[in-house]
PDB file of C-alpha atoms in Angstrom:
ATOM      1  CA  UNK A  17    -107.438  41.324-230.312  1.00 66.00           C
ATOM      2  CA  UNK A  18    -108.866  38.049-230.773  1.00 71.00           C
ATOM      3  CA  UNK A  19    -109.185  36.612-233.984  1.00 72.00           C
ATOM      4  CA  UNK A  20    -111.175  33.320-234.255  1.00 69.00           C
ATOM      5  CA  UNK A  21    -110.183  30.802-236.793  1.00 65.00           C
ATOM      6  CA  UNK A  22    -112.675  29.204-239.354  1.00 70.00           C
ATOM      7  CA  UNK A  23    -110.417  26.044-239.227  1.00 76.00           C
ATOM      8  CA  UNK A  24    -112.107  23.435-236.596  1.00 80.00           C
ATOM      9  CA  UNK A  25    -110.108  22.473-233.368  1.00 89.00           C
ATOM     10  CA  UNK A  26    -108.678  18.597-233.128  1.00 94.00           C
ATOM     11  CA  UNK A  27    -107.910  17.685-229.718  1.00 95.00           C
ATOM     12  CA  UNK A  28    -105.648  14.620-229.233  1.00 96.00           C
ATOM     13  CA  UNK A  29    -106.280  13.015-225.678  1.00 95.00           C
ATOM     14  CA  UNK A  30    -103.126  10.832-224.113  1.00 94.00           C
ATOM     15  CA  UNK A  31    -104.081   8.418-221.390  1.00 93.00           C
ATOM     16  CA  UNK A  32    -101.742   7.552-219.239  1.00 91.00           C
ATOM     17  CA  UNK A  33    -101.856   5.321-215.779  1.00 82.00           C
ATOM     18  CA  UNK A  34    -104.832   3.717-213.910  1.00 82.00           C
ATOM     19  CA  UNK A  35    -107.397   2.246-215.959  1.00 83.00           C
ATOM     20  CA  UNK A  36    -110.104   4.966-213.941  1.00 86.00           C
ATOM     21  CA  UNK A  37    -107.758   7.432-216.444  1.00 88.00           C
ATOM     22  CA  UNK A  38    -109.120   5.510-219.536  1.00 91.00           C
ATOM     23  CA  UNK A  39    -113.328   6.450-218.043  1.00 91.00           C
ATOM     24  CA  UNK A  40    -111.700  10.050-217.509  1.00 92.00           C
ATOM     25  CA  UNK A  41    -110.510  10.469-221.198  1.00 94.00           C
ATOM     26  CA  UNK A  42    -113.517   8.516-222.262  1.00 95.00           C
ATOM     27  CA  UNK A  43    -115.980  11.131-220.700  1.00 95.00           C
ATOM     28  CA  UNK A  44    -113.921  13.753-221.617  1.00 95.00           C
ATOM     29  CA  UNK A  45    -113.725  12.813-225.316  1.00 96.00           C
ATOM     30  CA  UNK A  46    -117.307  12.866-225.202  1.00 97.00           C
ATOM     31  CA  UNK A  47    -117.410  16.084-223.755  1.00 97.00           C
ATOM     32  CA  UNK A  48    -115.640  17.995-226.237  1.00 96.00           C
ATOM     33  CA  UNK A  49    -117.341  16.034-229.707  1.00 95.00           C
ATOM     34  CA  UNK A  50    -120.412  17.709-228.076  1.00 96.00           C
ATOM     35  CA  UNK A  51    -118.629  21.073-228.211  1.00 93.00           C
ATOM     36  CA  UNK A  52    -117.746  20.470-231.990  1.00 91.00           C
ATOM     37  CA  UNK A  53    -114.068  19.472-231.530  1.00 94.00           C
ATOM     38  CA  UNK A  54    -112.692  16.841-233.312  1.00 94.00           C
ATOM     39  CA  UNK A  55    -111.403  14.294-231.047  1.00 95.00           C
ATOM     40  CA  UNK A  56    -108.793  11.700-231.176  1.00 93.00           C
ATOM     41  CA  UNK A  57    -107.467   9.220-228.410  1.00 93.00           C
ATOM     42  CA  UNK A  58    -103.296   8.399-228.376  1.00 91.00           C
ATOM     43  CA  UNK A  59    -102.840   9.068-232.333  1.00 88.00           C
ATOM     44  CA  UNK A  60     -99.615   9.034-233.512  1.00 85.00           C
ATOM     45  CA  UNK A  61    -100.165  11.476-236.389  1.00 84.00           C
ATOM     46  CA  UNK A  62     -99.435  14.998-234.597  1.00 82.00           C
ATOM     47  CA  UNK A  63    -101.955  16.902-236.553  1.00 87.00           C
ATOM     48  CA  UNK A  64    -103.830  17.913-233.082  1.00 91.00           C
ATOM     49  CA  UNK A  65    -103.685  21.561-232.064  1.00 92.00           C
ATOM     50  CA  UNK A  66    -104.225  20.845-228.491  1.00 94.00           C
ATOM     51  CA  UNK A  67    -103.172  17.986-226.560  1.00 95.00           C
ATOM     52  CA  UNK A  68    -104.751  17.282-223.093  1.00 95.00           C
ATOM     53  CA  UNK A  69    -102.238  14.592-221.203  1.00 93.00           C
ATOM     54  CA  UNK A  70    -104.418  12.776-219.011  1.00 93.00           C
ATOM     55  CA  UNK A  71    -102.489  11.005-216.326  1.00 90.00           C
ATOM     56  CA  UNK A  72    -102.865   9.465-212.367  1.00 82.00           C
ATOM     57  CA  UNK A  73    -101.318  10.929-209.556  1.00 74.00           C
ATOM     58  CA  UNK A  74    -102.542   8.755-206.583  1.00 68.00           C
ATOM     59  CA  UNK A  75    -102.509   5.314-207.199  1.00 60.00           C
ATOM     60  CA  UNK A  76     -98.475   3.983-206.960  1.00 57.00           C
TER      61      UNK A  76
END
């Protein structure tokens, strides 16, 4: 069973390669404040319950 939490989501977003990653994460970010998350972008406090690693897989 599925149980949902009252406590709000934070989402910590880590950026890593091309600068086109850094648009990516920026869109992103955006997308999940307007689905109530907090957001935060590289922080070191690990207070996040999800992390989404962002990273390039194309460009050498």
């Amino acid at each position: 069973m599925k149980v949902r939490t009252l406590k709000q989501n934070k989402v910590n977003v880590i950026t890593l390669g091309c600068s086109k990653n850094l648009v990516d994460s920026e869109v992103l970010m955006g997308q999940l404040q307007a689905n109530d998350f907090l957001v935060t972008h590289e922080a070191k406090k690990s207070d996040a319950n999800i992390v989404i690693i962002n990273t390039c897989g194309f460009i050498d």
